[in-house]
Amino acid sequence: MQPFFLQGTVKPAVPFDKDADATALYEAMAGFGTDEDAINAILTKRSNNQRQEIKEAFKTKYTQDLVDSLKDELSGDYRKTVKALMDEPAVMIARCLNNLCQCGGDKMEIGLLEIIYPLSATDVLGIAAIYKETFSTVLHEDVSKSDTGPFKDVILNILVGERSSSIRVDTAAANDDADFFFKTKPEDWQLPNERVETLFGRASISQLRQTFTQADAANNLSLEKVMQDSKMDETQKAAFTVIFKSMCQPLGFYVDSLYWAMKGLGTDDDKLIRIVVGRSEIDLASIKKMFKEKYPTTTLAAMVEDDTSGDYKNVLIGIINADAAPTPAPTTT
């Protein structure tokens, strides 16, 4: 059951002094060496809006761009994480989408679905506008050039605004579509399939949730479980899993995404950074709680500790545990 009240870990610092923070960050980078702990202590304990104010204060006081200064001082996945923290949320998502368009392949299509499928139609169009402003290219055109997978048309329909934004559910249509999933084999859901493509690319989030919930009830088993036990193509299974889970279990979707980003050999650092930073002010505290409930032998923080290292680890842990012990903001005297 999705919790009604969701909580992030990162909240606005109170009191907050943008000039004092700008000075502290400047001093952390001045001279020989960099005080990464000081950088983390500020950036992981300020809301995104506050970070934007710090960025402006830094520019005014030192006539330097704060993000450029940080990038010059930092490296690797640590630099990626700090850059994500300093971007406005929609810009961060636009950068993630652009990176996926550069890589192509199956990873691109699953990554695109993971990012855009949980978003409302309005949010997607807003991100598409930011994408054009940031990269001077059109998001759906970049995707069209790079994506050759079976879910390409579903993704493009969402990106160009074909997904309904209605909160009203067409009960008859939901019953009919649920009946389709109940009476057919998962192998017959696979794309290309005009009926499934239309539903996935055009139906509202409310409509999809009602359809999948009714199909689950008819099967007395989740569509995801029915599909996983089938002979469906593995790549399509991964895409269907994103769609089913992000609609029916939004919080669980992020819990599992984080778990599998770190489980096994290697770490999907791009996904880890995107979710930890992107959900930090929305529902990361709730994700952290559900993570422990679903995977009782570990915690989100413990897995991050095991899978990352150095300043990269410290900044991620700082975000994950930002709700644990408030850090007083520096004040000017």
Short mmCIF file of C-alpha atoms in Angstrom, two decimals:
data_model
loop_
_atom_site.label_atom_id
_atom_site.label_comp_id
_atom_site.label_asym_id
_atom_site.label_seq_id
_atom_site.Cartn_x
_atom_site.Cartn_y
_atom_site.Cartn_z
CA MET A 1 0.00 0.00 0.00
CA GLN A 2 1.38 3.40 -1.00
CA PRO A 3 1.77 5.67 2.06
CA PHE A 4 -0.51 8.70 1.90
CA PHE A 5 2.03 11.02 3.49
CA LEU A 6 5.43 11.02 1.82
CA GLN A 7 8.53 12.65 3.24
CA GLY A 8 11.88 13.66 1.83
CA THR A 9 15.12 13.72 3.76
CA VAL A 10 16.30 17.16 2.63
CA LYS A 11 14.38 20.14 3.95
CA PRO A 12 15.06 23.89 3.88
CA ALA A 13 17.63 24.99 6.46
CA VAL A 14 16.26 27.28 9.17
CA PRO A 15 17.86 29.72 9.75
CA PHE A 16 19.34 30.19 6.30
CA ASP A 17 21.99 32.71 5.24
CA LYS A 18 22.88 32.45 1.56
CA ASP A 19 25.83 34.84 1.91
CA ALA A 20 27.35 32.86 4.77
CA ASP A 21 26.95 29.64 2.79
CA ALA A 22 28.54 31.23 -0.29
CA THR A 23 31.50 32.35 1.82
CA ALA A 24 31.86 28.92 3.43
CA LEU A 25 31.88 27.23 0.02
CA TYR A 26 34.44 29.70 -1.32
CA GLU A 27 36.71 29.06 1.65
CA ALA A 28 36.27 25.29 1.23
CA MET A 29 37.76 25.60 -2.27
CA ALA A 30 40.32 28.35 -1.65
CA GLY A 31 44.04 27.65 -1.52
CA PHE A 32 45.66 24.23 -1.66
CA GLY A 33 43.25 21.31 -1.40
CA THR A 34 39.49 21.19 -1.03
CA ASP A 35 37.39 20.76 2.11
CA GLU A 36 34.87 18.25 0.76
CA ASP A 37 33.29 17.74 4.18
CA ALA A 38 32.43 21.44 4.36
CA ILE A 39 30.93 21.31 0.86
CA ASN A 40 28.82 18.26 1.74
CA ALA A 41 27.67 19.74 5.04
CA ILE A 42 26.15 22.69 3.22
CA LEU A 43 24.84 21.21 -0.02
CA THR A 44 23.16 18.14 1.52
CA LYS A 45 21.39 20.22 4.19
CA ARG A 46 19.89 22.90 1.96
CA SER A 47 16.83 22.66 -0.26
CA ASN A 48 17.24 23.04 -4.00
CA ASN A 49 15.71 26.52 -3.87
CA GLN A 50 18.26 27.50 -1.23
CA ARG A 51 21.10 26.12 -3.36
CA GLN A 52 19.95 28.33 -6.23
CA GLU A 53 20.08 31.34 -3.88
CA ILE A 54 23.58 30.35 -2.75
CA LYS A 55 24.62 30.10 -6.41
CA GLU A 56 23.43 33.67 -7.03
CA ALA A 57 25.08 34.97 -3.85
CA PHE A 58 28.38 33.32 -4.83
CA LYS A 59 28.26 34.94 -8.27
CA THR A 60 27.51 38.36 -6.79
CA LYS A 61 30.22 38.16 -4.14
CA TYR A 62 33.04 36.49 -6.07
CA THR A 63 32.08 37.10 -9.74
CA GLN A 64 32.55 33.38 -10.31
CA ASP A 65 30.11 30.64 -11.22
CA LEU A 66 29.72 28.33 -8.22
CA VAL A 67 29.01 25.23 -10.30
CA ASP A 68 32.06 25.82 -12.49
CA SER A 69 34.19 26.32 -9.38
CA LEU A 70 32.92 23.07 -7.87
CA LYS A 71 33.48 21.17 -11.11
CA ASP A 72 37.08 22.41 -11.22
CA GLU A 73 37.71 21.14 -7.68
CA LEU A 74 35.88 17.80 -7.78
CA SER A 75 35.98 14.69 -9.95
CA GLY A 76 34.25 11.45 -10.89
CA ASP A 77 30.89 10.40 -9.49
CA TYR A 78 31.32 12.84 -6.62
CA ARG A 79 31.38 15.72 -9.09
CA LYS A 80 28.33 14.25 -10.89
CA THR A 81 26.40 14.13 -7.62
CA VAL A 82 27.29 17.68 -6.61
CA LYS A 83 26.39 18.89 -10.11
CA ALA A 84 23.01 17.15 -9.81
CA LEU A 85 22.45 18.83 -6.43
CA MET A 86 23.18 22.24 -7.93
CA ASP A 87 20.92 21.81 -10.95
CA GLU A 88 17.27 22.74 -10.67
CA PRO A 89 15.25 19.46 -10.59
CA ALA A 90 13.89 19.71 -14.14
CA VAL A 91 17.36 20.54 -15.48
CA MET A 92 18.83 17.52 -13.70
CA ILE A 93 16.21 15.26 -15.32
CA ALA A 94 16.82 16.86 -18.72
CA ARG A 95 20.55 16.12 -18.39
CA CYS A 96 19.80 12.50 -17.47
CA LEU A 97 17.59 12.15 -20.55
CA ASN A 98 20.26 13.70 -22.76
CA ASN A 99 22.88 11.29 -21.40
CA LEU A 100 20.59 8.35 -22.20
CA CYS A 101 20.09 9.62 -25.75
CA GLN A 102 23.86 9.60 -26.13
CA CYS A 103 24.26 5.98 -25.00
CA GLY A 104 21.43 4.36 -27.04
CA GLY A 105 20.64 0.64 -26.90
CA ASP A 106 18.40 -1.31 -24.51
CA LYS A 107 19.74 0.61 -21.52
CA MET A 108 18.50 3.82 -23.10
CA GLU A 109 14.92 2.64 -23.54
CA ILE A 110 14.59 1.22 -20.03
CA GLY A 111 16.22 4.34 -18.60
CA LEU A 112 13.83 6.61 -20.49
CA LEU A 113 10.84 4.65 -19.19
CA GLU A 114 12.18 4.74 -15.63
CA ILE A 115 12.42 8.53 -15.77
CA ILE A 116 9.36 9.62 -17.73
CA TYR A 117 6.76 6.93 -17.04
CA PRO A 118 6.02 7.92 -13.41
CA LEU A 119 5.71 11.61 -14.39
CA SER A 120 2.49 13.46 -15.12
CA ALA A 121 1.81 14.70 -18.64
CA THR A 122 2.36 18.27 -17.44
CA ASP A 123 5.72 17.42 -15.85
CA VAL A 124 6.93 15.69 -19.02
CA LEU A 125 6.08 18.69 -21.20
CA GLY A 126 7.82 20.99 -18.72
CA ILE A 127 10.97 18.88 -18.82
CA ALA A 128 10.83 18.77 -22.63
CA ALA A 129 10.78 22.59 -22.65
CA ILE A 130 13.77 22.73 -20.27
CA TYR A 131 15.57 20.16 -22.44
CA LYS A 132 15.20 22.38 -25.51
CA GLU A 133 16.36 25.42 -23.56
CA THR A 134 19.38 23.56 -22.16
CA PHE A 135 20.55 21.60 -25.23
CA SER A 136 19.02 23.57 -28.14
CA THR A 137 17.53 20.34 -29.47
CA VAL A 138 14.08 18.75 -29.24
CA LEU A 139 13.78 15.87 -26.79
CA HIS A 140 11.42 13.67 -28.79
CA GLU A 141 13.56 14.15 -31.91
CA ASP A 142 16.71 13.09 -30.04
CA VAL A 143 14.88 10.04 -28.69
CA SER A 144 13.50 9.20 -32.14
CA LYS A 145 17.02 9.22 -33.61
CA SER A 146 18.54 7.08 -30.86
CA ASP A 147 15.82 4.66 -29.72
CA THR A 148 15.31 1.55 -31.84
CA GLY A 149 13.51 -0.52 -29.20
CA PRO A 150 9.93 -1.84 -29.13
CA PHE A 151 8.71 0.85 -26.70
CA LYS A 152 9.85 3.74 -28.88
CA ASP A 153 6.32 4.78 -29.92
CA VAL A 154 5.06 4.59 -26.33
CA ILE A 155 7.87 6.88 -25.20
CA LEU A 156 7.40 9.31 -28.10
CA ASN A 157 3.65 9.56 -27.47
CA ILE A 158 4.33 10.57 -23.87
CA LEU A 159 7.07 13.04 -24.84
CA VAL A 160 4.88 14.88 -27.37
CA GLY A 161 1.97 15.16 -24.95
CA GLU A 162 -0.33 12.38 -26.14
CA ARG A 163 -0.75 10.94 -22.64
CA SER A 164 -4.02 12.07 -21.07
CA SER A 165 -3.78 14.29 -18.00
CA SER A 166 -7.33 13.48 -16.86
CA ILE A 167 -7.87 12.26 -13.30
CA ARG A 168 -11.24 10.76 -14.26
CA VAL A 169 -11.35 7.03 -14.95
CA ASP A 170 -13.32 5.48 -17.80
CA THR A 171 -14.55 2.46 -15.85
CA ALA A 172 -15.83 0.58 -18.90
CA ALA A 173 -12.50 0.99 -20.71
CA ALA A 174 -10.59 -0.05 -17.58
CA ASN A 175 -12.75 -3.18 -17.29
CA ASP A 176 -12.22 -4.01 -20.96
CA ASP A 177 -8.44 -3.55 -20.81
CA ALA A 178 -8.17 -5.44 -17.52
CA ASP A 179 -10.11 -8.28 -19.14
CA PHE A 180 -7.59 -8.29 -21.99
CA PHE A 181 -4.67 -8.73 -19.58
CA PHE A 182 -6.60 -11.40 -17.65
CA LYS A 183 -7.55 -13.49 -20.68
CA THR A 184 -4.36 -13.31 -22.76
CA LYS A 185 -0.89 -14.71 -22.18
CA PRO A 186 1.95 -12.28 -21.35
CA GLU A 187 3.67 -13.33 -24.56
CA ASP A 188 0.71 -11.75 -26.40
CA TRP A 189 1.16 -8.42 -24.59
CA GLN A 190 4.58 -7.88 -26.14
CA LEU A 191 5.15 -4.93 -28.46
CA PRO A 192 4.50 -4.31 -31.27
CA ASN A 193 0.87 -4.56 -30.17
CA GLU A 194 -1.35 -1.64 -31.14
CA ARG A 195 -3.76 -2.08 -28.25
CA VAL A 196 -1.04 -2.18 -25.60
CA GLU A 197 0.93 0.65 -27.21
CA THR A 198 -2.15 2.88 -27.25
CA LEU A 199 -2.94 2.14 -23.61
CA PHE A 200 0.63 2.62 -22.40
CA GLY A 201 1.32 5.76 -24.45
CA ARG A 202 -2.00 7.62 -24.23
CA ALA A 203 -3.96 6.57 -21.13
CA SER A 204 -3.75 8.76 -18.05
CA ILE A 205 -1.94 7.63 -14.92
CA SER A 206 -5.31 7.28 -13.16
CA GLN A 207 -6.65 5.12 -16.00
CA LEU A 208 -3.58 2.89 -16.00
CA ARG A 209 -3.67 2.38 -12.24
CA GLN A 210 -7.33 1.42 -12.34
CA THR A 211 -6.77 -0.97 -15.25
CA PHE A 212 -3.80 -2.72 -13.65
CA THR A 213 -5.48 -2.90 -10.24
CA GLN A 214 -8.54 -4.56 -11.75
CA ALA A 215 -6.41 -7.00 -13.74
CA ASP A 216 -4.45 -7.90 -10.59
CA ALA A 217 -7.71 -8.56 -8.74
CA ALA A 218 -9.05 -10.74 -11.57
CA ASN A 219 -5.85 -12.80 -11.63
CA ASN A 220 -5.58 -12.85 -7.83
CA LEU A 221 -1.94 -12.17 -8.68
CA SER A 222 -0.11 -9.05 -9.86
CA LEU A 223 0.44 -8.60 -13.59
CA GLU A 224 4.12 -8.23 -12.80
CA LYS A 225 4.23 -11.68 -11.20
CA VAL A 226 2.22 -13.24 -14.04
CA MET A 227 4.64 -11.71 -16.53
CA GLN A 228 7.80 -12.70 -14.66
CA ASP A 229 6.74 -16.36 -14.73
CA SER A 230 6.11 -16.24 -18.50
CA LYS A 231 8.26 -16.79 -21.58
CA MET A 232 8.15 -13.11 -22.52
CA ASP A 233 11.35 -11.62 -23.95
CA GLU A 234 13.60 -10.48 -21.08
CA THR A 235 14.07 -6.96 -22.44
CA GLN A 236 10.31 -6.52 -22.72
CA LYS A 237 9.87 -7.96 -19.23
CA ALA A 238 12.12 -5.21 -17.90
CA ALA A 239 10.08 -2.52 -19.66
CA PHE A 240 6.71 -3.96 -18.58
CA THR A 241 8.03 -4.17 -15.01
CA VAL A 242 8.83 -0.44 -15.03
CA ILE A 243 5.34 0.36 -16.30
CA PHE A 244 3.40 -1.93 -13.96
CA LYS A 245 5.42 -1.09 -10.86
CA SER A 246 5.71 2.68 -11.39
CA MET A 247 1.94 2.90 -11.79
CA CYS A 248 0.79 0.52 -9.04
CA GLN A 249 3.61 0.77 -6.48
CA PRO A 250 5.35 4.14 -7.03
CA LEU A 251 7.34 4.04 -3.80
CA GLY A 252 8.21 0.36 -4.22
CA PHE A 253 9.35 1.15 -7.75
CA TYR A 254 12.06 3.49 -6.42
CA VAL A 255 12.96 1.07 -3.61
CA ASP A 256 13.60 -1.75 -6.07
CA SER A 257 15.35 0.56 -8.54
CA LEU A 258 17.83 1.58 -5.85
CA TYR A 259 18.31 -1.98 -4.62
CA TRP A 260 19.06 -3.40 -8.06
CA ALA A 261 21.26 -0.42 -8.96
CA MET A 262 23.64 -1.69 -6.26
CA LYS A 263 22.94 -5.42 -6.01
CA GLY A 264 25.42 -7.79 -7.60
CA LEU A 265 28.52 -6.96 -9.61
CA GLY A 266 28.99 -3.27 -10.32
CA THR A 267 26.86 -0.25 -9.49
CA ASP A 268 24.58 1.76 -11.76
CA ASP A 269 25.89 5.08 -10.47
CA ASP A 270 23.86 7.24 -12.84
CA LYS A 271 20.62 5.68 -11.58
CA LEU A 272 21.75 5.84 -7.96
CA ILE A 273 22.58 9.55 -8.22
CA ARG A 274 19.41 10.35 -10.15
CA ILE A 275 17.08 8.75 -7.62
CA VAL A 276 18.86 9.80 -4.42
CA VAL A 277 19.16 13.43 -5.53
CA GLY A 278 15.89 13.57 -7.45
CA ARG A 279 13.74 12.12 -4.65
CA SER A 280 15.60 13.80 -1.77
CA GLU A 281 12.97 16.49 -1.17
CA ILE A 282 9.97 14.44 -2.29
CA ASP A 283 9.89 11.00 -0.69
CA LEU A 284 13.42 9.73 0.04
CA ALA A 285 12.69 9.33 3.76
CA SER A 286 9.65 7.20 2.86
CA ILE A 287 11.73 5.23 0.34
CA LYS A 288 14.37 4.66 3.02
CA LYS A 289 11.74 3.32 5.42
CA MET A 290 10.15 0.99 2.85
CA PHE A 291 13.61 -0.17 1.75
CA LYS A 292 14.27 -1.48 5.26
CA GLU A 293 10.84 -3.14 5.38
CA LYS A 294 11.32 -4.90 2.04
CA TYR A 295 15.00 -5.80 2.52
CA PRO A 296 15.24 -6.33 6.30
CA THR A 297 18.84 -7.58 6.28
CA THR A 298 20.17 -4.23 5.09
CA THR A 299 19.34 -0.53 4.73
CA LEU A 300 19.64 1.94 1.89
CA ALA A 301 22.50 3.70 3.67
CA ALA A 302 24.30 0.41 4.36
CA MET A 303 24.15 -0.64 0.71
CA VAL A 304 25.46 2.76 -0.39
CA GLU A 305 28.27 2.45 2.18
CA ASP A 306 29.24 -0.94 0.74
CA ASP A 307 28.96 0.01 -2.94
CA THR A 308 30.56 3.46 -3.03
CA SER A 309 33.59 5.12 -1.51
CA GLY A 310 35.26 8.38 -0.56
CA ASP A 311 33.60 11.74 -1.02
CA TYR A 312 31.06 10.22 -3.42
CA LYS A 313 29.88 7.90 -0.66
CA ASN A 314 29.86 10.73 1.87
CA VAL A 315 27.69 13.04 -0.21
CA LEU A 316 25.15 10.28 -0.93
CA ILE A 317 25.00 9.31 2.75
CA GLY A 318 24.65 13.00 3.60
CA ILE A 319 21.54 13.21 1.41
CA ILE A 320 20.07 9.91 2.61
CA ASN A 321 20.57 10.82 6.27
CA ALA A 322 19.87 14.55 5.92
CA ASP A 323 16.82 14.09 8.14
CA ALA A 324 18.79 12.42 10.94
CA ALA A 325 20.49 15.36 12.64
CA PRO A 326 20.00 18.97 11.49
CA THR A 327 23.17 20.94 10.81
CA PRO A 328 22.91 24.61 11.83
CA ALA A 329 23.45 26.98 8.93
CA PRO A 330 26.43 29.34 9.24
CA THR A 331 25.49 32.96 9.83
CA THR A 332 27.27 36.15 8.95
CA THR A 333 28.53 38.31 11.78
#
